[in-house]
mmCIF file with all atom_site columns, C-alpha atoms in Angstrom:
data_model
loop_
_atom_site.group_PDB
_atom_site.id
_atom_site.type_symbol
_atom_site.label_atom_id
_atom_site.label_alt_id
_atom_site.label_comp_id
_atom_site.label_asym_id
_atom_site.label_entity_id
_atom_site.label_seq_id
_atom_site.pdbx_PDB_ins_code
_atom_site.Cartn_x
_atom_site.Cartn_y
_atom_site.Cartn_z
_atom_site.occupancy
_atom_site.B_iso_or_equiv
_atom_site.pdbx_formal_charge
_atom_site.auth_seq_id
_atom_site.auth_comp_id
_atom_site.auth_asym_id
_atom_site.auth_atom_id
_atom_site.pdbx_PDB_model_num
ATOM 1  C CA . MET A 1 1  ? -47.134 27.299 57.236 1.00 64.00 ? 1  MET A CA 1
ATOM 2  C CA . PRO A 1 2  ? -46.513 23.801 55.769 1.00 81.00 ? 2  PRO A CA 1
ATOM 3  C CA . ARG A 1 3  ? -49.473 24.176 53.396 1.00 89.00 ? 3  ARG A CA 1
ATOM 4  C CA . LYS A 1 4  ? -48.033 27.425 52.029 1.00 91.00 ? 4  LYS A CA 1
ATOM 5  C CA . PHE A 1 5  ? -44.680 25.688 51.572 1.00 92.00 ? 5  PHE A CA 1
ATOM 6  C CA . GLN A 1 6  ? -46.433 22.855 49.708 1.00 94.00 ? 6  GLN A CA 1
ATOM 7  C CA . LYS A 1 7  ? -48.165 25.356 47.420 1.00 95.00 ? 7  LYS A CA 1
ATOM 8  C CA . LEU A 1 8  ? -44.820 27.074 46.793 1.00 96.00 ? 8  LEU A CA 1
ATOM 9  C CA . ILE A 1 9  ? -43.275 23.736 45.756 1.00 97.00 ? 9  ILE A CA 1
ATOM 10 C CA . VAL A 1 10 ? -46.194 23.113 43.382 1.00 97.00 ? 10 VAL A CA 1
ATOM 11 C CA . TYR A 1 11 ? -45.750 26.566 41.833 1.00 97.00 ? 11 TYR A CA 1
ATOM 12 C CA . LEU A 1 12 ? -42.007 25.923 41.429 1.00 98.00 ? 12 LEU A CA 1
ATOM 13 C CA . MET A 1 13 ? -42.708 22.601 39.688 1.00 98.00 ? 13 MET A CA 1
ATOM 14 C CA . ILE A 1 14 ? -45.177 24.276 37.308 1.00 98.00 ? 14 ILE A CA 1
ATOM 15 C CA . ALA A 1 15 ? -42.706 27.093 36.612 1.00 98.00 ? 15 ALA A CA 1
ATOM 16 C CA . THR A 1 16 ? -39.902 24.630 35.809 1.00 98.00 ? 16 THR A CA 1
ATOM 17 C CA . MET A 1 17 ? -42.234 22.642 33.542 1.00 98.00 ? 17 MET A CA 1
ATOM 18 C CA . LEU A 1 18 ? -43.195 25.823 31.679 1.00 98.00 ? 18 LEU A CA 1
ATOM 19 C CA . LEU A 1 19 ? -39.549 26.866 31.347 1.00 97.00 ? 19 LEU A CA 1
ATOM 20 C CA . THR A 1 20 ? -38.504 23.465 29.998 1.00 96.00 ? 20 THR A CA 1
ATOM 21 C CA . SER A 1 21 ? -41.393 23.424 27.512 1.00 95.00 ? 21 SER A CA 1
ATOM 22 C CA . LEU A 1 22 ? -40.474 26.951 26.379 1.00 95.00 ? 22 LEU A CA 1
ATOM 23 C CA . LEU A 1 23 ? -36.824 25.937 25.947 1.00 95.00 ? 23 LEU A CA 1
ATOM 24 C CA . ALA A 1 24 ? -37.869 22.839 23.976 1.00 94.00 ? 24 ALA A CA 1
ATOM 25 C CA . GLY A 1 25 ? -40.097 24.964 21.729 1.00 91.00 ? 25 GLY A CA 1
ATOM 26 C CA . ALA A 1 26 ? -37.289 27.485 21.224 1.00 90.00 ? 26 ALA A CA 1
ATOM 27 C CA . SER A 1 27 ? -34.817 24.726 20.314 1.00 89.00 ? 27 SER A CA 1
ATOM 28 C CA . ILE A 1 28 ? -37.337 23.297 17.815 1.00 86.00 ? 28 ILE A CA 1
ATOM 29 C CA . PHE A 1 29 ? -38.006 26.698 16.227 1.00 80.00 ? 29 PHE A CA 1
ATOM 30 C CA . LEU A 1 30 ? -34.327 27.667 16.204 1.00 78.00 ? 30 LEU A CA 1
#
């Protein structure tokens, strides 16, 4: 159980990083 929760947190961190990078790229292009 805890390991799955840890993996979920890692996936959330990666997703937020990707979203922020995408937003930064969009702001640069726009």
